[in-house]
mmCIF file of C-alpha atoms in Angstrom:
data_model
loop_
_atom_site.group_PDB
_atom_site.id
_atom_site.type_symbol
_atom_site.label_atom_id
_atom_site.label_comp_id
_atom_site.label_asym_id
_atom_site.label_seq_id
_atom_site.Cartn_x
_atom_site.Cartn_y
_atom_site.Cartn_z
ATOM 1 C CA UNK A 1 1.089 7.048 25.469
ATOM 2 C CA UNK A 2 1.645 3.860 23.638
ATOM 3 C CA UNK A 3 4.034 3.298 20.800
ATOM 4 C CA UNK A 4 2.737 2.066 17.765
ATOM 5 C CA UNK A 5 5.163 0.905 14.899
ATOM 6 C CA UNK A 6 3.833 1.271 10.905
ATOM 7 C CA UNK A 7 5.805 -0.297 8.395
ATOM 8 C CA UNK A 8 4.605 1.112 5.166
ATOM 9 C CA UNK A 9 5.395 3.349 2.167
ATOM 10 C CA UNK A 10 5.920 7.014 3.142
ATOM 11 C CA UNK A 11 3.156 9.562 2.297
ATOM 12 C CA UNK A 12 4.046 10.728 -1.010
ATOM 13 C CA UNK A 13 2.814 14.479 -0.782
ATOM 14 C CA UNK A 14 5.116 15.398 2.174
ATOM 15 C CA UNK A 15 2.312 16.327 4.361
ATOM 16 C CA UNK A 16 1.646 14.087 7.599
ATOM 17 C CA UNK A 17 0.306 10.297 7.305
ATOM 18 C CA UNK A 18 -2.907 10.002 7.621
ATOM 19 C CA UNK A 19 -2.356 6.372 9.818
ATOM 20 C CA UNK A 20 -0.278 8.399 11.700
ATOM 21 C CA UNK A 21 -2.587 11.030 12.772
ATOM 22 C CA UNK A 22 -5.318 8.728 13.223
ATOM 23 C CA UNK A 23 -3.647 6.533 15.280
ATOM 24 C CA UNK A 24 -3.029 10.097 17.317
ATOM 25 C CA UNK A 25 -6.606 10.480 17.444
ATOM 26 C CA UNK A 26 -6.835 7.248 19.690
ATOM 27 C CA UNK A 27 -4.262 8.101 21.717
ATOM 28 C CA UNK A 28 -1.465 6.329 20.355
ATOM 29 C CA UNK A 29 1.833 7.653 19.276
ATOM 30 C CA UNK A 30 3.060 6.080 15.707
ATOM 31 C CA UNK A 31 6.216 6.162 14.078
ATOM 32 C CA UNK A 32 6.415 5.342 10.390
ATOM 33 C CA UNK A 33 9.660 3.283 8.865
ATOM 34 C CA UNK A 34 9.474 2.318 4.928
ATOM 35 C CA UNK A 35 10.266 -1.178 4.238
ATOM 36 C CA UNK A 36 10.338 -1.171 0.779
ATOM 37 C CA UNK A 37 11.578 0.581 -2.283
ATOM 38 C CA UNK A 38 10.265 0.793 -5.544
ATOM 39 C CA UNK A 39 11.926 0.079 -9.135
ATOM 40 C CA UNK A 40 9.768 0.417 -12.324
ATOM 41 C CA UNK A 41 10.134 -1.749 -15.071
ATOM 42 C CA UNK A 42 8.553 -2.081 -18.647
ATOM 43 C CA UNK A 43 7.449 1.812 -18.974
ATOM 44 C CA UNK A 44 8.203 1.863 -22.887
ATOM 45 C CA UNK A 45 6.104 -1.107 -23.530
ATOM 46 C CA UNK A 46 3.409 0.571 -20.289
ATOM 47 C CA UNK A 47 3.430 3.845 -22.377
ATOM 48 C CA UNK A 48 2.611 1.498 -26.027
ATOM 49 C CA UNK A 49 -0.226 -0.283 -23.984
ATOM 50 C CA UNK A 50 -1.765 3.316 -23.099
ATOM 51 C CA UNK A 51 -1.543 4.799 -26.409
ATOM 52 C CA UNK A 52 -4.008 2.057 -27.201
ATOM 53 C CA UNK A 53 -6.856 2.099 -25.370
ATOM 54 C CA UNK A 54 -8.870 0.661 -28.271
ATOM 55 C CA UNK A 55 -7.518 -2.627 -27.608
ATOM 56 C CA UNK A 56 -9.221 -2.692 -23.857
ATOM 57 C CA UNK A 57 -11.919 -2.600 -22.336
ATOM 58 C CA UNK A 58 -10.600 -0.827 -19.300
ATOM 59 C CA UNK A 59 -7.301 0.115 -16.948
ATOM 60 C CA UNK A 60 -7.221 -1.936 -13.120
ATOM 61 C CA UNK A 61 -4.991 0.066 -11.009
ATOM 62 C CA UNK A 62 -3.511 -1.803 -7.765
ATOM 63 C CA UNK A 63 -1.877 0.516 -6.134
ATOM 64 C CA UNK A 64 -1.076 4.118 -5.691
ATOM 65 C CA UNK A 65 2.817 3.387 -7.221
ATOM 66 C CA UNK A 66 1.008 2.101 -10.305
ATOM 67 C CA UNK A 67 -0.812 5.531 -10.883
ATOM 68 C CA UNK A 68 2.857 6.739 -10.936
ATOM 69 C CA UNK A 69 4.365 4.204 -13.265
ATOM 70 C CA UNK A 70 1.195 5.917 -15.982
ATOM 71 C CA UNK A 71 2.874 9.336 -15.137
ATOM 72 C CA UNK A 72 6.409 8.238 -15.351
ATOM 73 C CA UNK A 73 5.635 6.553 -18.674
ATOM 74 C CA UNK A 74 3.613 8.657 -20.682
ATOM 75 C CA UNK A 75 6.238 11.748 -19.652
ATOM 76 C CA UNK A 76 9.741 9.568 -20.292
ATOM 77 C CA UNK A 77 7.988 8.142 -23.717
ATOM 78 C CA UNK A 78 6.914 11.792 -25.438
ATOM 79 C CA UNK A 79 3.107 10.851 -24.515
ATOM 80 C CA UNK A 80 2.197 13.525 -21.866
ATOM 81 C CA UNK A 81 0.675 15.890 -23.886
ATOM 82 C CA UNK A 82 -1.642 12.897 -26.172
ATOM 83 C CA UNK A 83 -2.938 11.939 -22.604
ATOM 84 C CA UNK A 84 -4.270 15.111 -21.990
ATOM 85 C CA UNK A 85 -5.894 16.210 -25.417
ATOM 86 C CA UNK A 86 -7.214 12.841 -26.605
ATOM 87 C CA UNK A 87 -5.766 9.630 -24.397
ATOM 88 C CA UNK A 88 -7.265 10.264 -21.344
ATOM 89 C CA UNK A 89 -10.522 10.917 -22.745
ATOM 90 C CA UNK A 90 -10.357 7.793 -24.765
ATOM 91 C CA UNK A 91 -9.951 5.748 -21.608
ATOM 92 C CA UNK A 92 -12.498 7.486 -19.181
ATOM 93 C CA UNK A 93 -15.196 5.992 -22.091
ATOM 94 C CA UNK A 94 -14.128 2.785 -20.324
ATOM 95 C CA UNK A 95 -14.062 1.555 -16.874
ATOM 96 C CA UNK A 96 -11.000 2.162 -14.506
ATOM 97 C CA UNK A 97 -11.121 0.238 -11.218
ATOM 98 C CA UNK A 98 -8.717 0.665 -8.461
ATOM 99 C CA UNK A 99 -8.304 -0.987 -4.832
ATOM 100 C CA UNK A 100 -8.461 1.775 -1.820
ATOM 101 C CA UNK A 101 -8.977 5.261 -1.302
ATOM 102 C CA UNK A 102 -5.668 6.739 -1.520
ATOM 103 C CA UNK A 103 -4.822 4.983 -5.216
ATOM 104 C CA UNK A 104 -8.741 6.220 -6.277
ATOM 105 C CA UNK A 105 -7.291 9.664 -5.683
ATOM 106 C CA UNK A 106 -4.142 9.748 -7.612
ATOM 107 C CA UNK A 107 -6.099 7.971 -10.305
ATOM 108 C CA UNK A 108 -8.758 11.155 -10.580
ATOM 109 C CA UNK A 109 -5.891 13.863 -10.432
ATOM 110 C CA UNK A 110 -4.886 11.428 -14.161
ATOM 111 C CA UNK A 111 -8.170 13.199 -14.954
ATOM 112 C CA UNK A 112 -9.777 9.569 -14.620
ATOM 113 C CA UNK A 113 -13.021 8.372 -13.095
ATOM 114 C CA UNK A 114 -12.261 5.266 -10.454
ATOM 115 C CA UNK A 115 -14.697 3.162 -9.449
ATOM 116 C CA UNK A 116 -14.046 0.125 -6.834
ATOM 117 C CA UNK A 117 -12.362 1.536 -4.165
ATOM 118 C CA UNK A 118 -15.010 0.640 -2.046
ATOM 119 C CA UNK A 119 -14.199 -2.739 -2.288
ATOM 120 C CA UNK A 120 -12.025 -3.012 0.568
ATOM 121 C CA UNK A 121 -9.266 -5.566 -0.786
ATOM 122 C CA UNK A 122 -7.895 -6.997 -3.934
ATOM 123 C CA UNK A 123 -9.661 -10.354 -3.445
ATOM 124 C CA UNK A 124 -12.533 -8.552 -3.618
ATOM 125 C CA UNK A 125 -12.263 -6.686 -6.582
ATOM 126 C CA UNK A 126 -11.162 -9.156 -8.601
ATOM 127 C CA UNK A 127 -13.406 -11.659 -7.714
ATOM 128 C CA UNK A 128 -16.088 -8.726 -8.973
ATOM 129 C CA UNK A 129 -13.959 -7.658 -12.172
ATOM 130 C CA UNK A 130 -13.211 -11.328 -13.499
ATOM 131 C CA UNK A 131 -17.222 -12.314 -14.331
ATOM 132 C CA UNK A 132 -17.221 -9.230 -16.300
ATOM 133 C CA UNK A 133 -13.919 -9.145 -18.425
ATOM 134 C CA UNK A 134 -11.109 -10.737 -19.570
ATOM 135 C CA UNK A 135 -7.931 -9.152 -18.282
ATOM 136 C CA UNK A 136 -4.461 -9.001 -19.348
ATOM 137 C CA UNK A 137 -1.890 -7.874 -17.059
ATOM 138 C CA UNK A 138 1.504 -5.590 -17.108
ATOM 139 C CA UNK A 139 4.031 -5.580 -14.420
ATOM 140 C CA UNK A 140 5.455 -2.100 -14.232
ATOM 141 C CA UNK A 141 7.273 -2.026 -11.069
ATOM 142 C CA UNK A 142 8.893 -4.272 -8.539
ATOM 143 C CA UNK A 143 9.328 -4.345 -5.043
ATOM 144 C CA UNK A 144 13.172 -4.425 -3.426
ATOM 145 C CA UNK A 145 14.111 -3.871 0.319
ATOM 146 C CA UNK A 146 14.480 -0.074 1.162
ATOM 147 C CA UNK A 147 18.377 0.613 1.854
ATOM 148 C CA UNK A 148 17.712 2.616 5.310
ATOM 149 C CA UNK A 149 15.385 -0.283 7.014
ATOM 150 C CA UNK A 150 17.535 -1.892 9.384
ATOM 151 C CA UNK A 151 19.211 1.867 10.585
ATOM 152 C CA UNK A 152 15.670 2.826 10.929
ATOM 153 C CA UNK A 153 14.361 -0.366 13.210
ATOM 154 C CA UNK A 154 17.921 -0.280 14.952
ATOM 155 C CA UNK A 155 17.253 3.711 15.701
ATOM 156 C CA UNK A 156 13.531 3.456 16.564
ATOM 157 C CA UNK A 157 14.487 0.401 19.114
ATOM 158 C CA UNK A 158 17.381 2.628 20.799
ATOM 159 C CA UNK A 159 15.232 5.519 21.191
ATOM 160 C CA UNK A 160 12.131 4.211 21.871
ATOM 161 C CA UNK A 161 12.130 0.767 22.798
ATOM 162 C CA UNK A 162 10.219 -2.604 21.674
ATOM 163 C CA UNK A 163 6.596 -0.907 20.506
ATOM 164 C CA UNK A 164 3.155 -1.964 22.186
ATOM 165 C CA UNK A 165 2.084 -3.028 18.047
ATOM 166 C CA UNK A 166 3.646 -3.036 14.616
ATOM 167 C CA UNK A 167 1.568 -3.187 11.697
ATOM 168 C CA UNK A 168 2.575 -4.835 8.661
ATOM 169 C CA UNK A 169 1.063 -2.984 4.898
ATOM 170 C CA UNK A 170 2.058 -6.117 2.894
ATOM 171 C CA UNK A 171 3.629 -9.247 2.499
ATOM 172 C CA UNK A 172 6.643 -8.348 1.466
ATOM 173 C CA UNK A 173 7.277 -5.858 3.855
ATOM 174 C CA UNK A 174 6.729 -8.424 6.621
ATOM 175 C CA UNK A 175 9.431 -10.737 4.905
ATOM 176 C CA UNK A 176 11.949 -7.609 4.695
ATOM 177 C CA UNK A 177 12.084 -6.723 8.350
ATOM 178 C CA UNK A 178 10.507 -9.603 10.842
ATOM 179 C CA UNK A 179 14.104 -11.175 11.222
ATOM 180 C CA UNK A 180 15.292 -7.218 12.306
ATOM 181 C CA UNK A 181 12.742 -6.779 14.495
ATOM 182 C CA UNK A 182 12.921 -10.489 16.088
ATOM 183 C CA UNK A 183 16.223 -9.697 16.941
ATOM 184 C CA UNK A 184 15.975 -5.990 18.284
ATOM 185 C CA UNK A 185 12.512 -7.154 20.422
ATOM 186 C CA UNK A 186 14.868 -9.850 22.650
ATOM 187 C CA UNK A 187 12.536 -11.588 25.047
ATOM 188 C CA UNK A 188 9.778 -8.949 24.502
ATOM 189 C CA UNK A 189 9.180 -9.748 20.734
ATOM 190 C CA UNK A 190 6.182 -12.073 22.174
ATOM 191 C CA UNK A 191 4.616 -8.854 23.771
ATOM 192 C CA UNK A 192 3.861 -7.216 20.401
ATOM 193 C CA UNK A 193 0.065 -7.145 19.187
ATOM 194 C CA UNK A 194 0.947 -7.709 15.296
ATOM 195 C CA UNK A 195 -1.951 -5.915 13.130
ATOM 196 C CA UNK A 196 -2.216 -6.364 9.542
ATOM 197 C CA UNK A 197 -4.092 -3.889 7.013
ATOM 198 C CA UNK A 198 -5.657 -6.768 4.874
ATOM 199 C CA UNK A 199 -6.424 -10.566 4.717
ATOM 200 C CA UNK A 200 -3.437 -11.548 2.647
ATOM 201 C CA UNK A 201 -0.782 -9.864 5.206
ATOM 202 C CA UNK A 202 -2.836 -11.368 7.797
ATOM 203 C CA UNK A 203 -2.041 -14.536 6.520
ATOM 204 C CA UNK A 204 1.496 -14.144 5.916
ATOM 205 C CA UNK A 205 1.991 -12.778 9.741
ATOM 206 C CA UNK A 206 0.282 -16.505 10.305
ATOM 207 C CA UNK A 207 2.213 -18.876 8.097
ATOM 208 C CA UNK A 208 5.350 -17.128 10.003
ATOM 209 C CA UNK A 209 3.895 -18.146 12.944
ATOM 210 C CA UNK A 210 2.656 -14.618 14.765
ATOM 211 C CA UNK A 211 -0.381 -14.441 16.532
ATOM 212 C CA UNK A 212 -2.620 -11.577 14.441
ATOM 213 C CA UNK A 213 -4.002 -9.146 17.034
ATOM 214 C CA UNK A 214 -5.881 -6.871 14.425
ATOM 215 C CA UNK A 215 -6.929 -7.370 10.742
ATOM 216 C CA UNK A 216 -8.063 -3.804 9.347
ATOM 217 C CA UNK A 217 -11.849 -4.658 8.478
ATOM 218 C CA UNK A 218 -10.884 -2.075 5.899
ATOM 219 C CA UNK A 219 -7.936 -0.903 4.194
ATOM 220 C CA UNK A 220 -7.990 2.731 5.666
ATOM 221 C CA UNK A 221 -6.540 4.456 8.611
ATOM 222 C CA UNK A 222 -9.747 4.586 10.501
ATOM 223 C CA UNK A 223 -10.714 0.847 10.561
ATOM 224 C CA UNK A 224 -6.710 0.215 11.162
ATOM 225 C CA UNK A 225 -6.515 2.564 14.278
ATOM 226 C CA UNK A 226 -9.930 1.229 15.542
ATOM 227 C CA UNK A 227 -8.393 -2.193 15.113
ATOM 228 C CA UNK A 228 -5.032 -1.316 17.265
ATOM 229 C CA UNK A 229 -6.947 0.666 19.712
ATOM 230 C CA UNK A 230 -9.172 -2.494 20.799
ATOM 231 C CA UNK A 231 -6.405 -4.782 20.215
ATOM 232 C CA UNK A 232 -4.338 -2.875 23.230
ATOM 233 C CA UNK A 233 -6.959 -2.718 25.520
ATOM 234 C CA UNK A 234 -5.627 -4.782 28.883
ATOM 235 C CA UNK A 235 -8.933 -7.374 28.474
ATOM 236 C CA UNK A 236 -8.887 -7.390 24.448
ATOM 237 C CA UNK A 237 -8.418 -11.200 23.207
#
């Protein structure tokens, strides 16, 4: 069975990734390692921003940590219990967008109605939300190396050896752990099919130089493991 590498957040309900058991369902056996950490920032001023939804003319969530940073907010500021009798109400009157599947669902257990996940990527999205509305934007968390990633490339490499793919979920994740994995793959590094789940990671794998063997059409596990699947067969360009 082929080894397939994911770097990418963890699944936050404890139950089994759902890239991970796709990828099963093609045959190929994946192995999850975090590359990143997350620190929030500016919840007091987050929380202030919430408690006014009069001032808006809807919430743009971006990813599934930013559905967290309304939880963490609302509950360190004293504003848990406005949300639910008269916040949350306020703000379903407006429009809530969001980019993917899994952050659409975290949004709706906020007892909030997405809409936009369908949209596949950021670019996308935004291109769509930006001829309706002005926007104004808060930064509420930040993204810092995780502490364990080197251990976990240096123990997936000793136990596994150099994967037939890794798949980067971002950017910055890419930047965090290519030098690692340069320098764990030897000679073989140049045997790796690199797969990306969006455009913009796609085009960080190629300003570093890496030949992009899959681009997720869409940001979900089943166009990602369709991606791989083809990208490993012995005749796939």
């Amino acid at each position: 069975m082929m080894k397939v590498l994911l770097l990418k957040d963890a699944n936050d309900d404890g139950g089994q990734d759902p890239y991970i058991r796709e990828l099963g369902l093609h045959g190929l056996e994946a192995t999850l390692i975090p590359v990143l950490s997350f620190e929030f920032l500016s919840l007091p001023t987050f929380s202030e921003k919430l408690s006014r939804p009069e001032g808006y003319g809807g919430l743009i969530f971006t990813s599934p940590r930013a559905v967290e940073a309304v939880e963490l907010s609302l509950e360190q500021n004293g504003k848990s219990e406005a949300w639910k009798t008269s916040l949350r109400e306020k703000w379903n009157a407006k429009p809530v967008y969001v980019v993917g599947n899994a952050t659409a669902s975290l949004v709706n257990k906020l007892g909030l109605a997405a809409e936009g996940e369908g949209s596949g990527n950021a670019e996308k999205l935004a291109e769509w939300i930006c001829s309706r509305i002005p926007m104004e934007s808060i930064v509420v968390y930040q993204k810092v190396p995780h502490p364990g990633i080197q251990r976990n490339l240096d123990s997936y490499y000793s136990e596994q050896g150099i994967p037939a793919s890794i798949t980067f979920f971002s950017p910055s994740g890419l930047a965090h752990s290519l030098q690692h994995i340069q320098e764990l793959s030897g000679s073989g590094f140049h045997q790796i099919k690199f797969a990306a789940i969006g455009p913009t990671t796609a085009r960080a794998l190629a300003a570093q130089g890496l030949p992009v063997s899959c681009t997720a059409e869409r940001p979900t596990p089943q166009a990602l493991a369709a991606g791989i699947w083809t990208a490993l067969q012995p005749h796939s360009c």
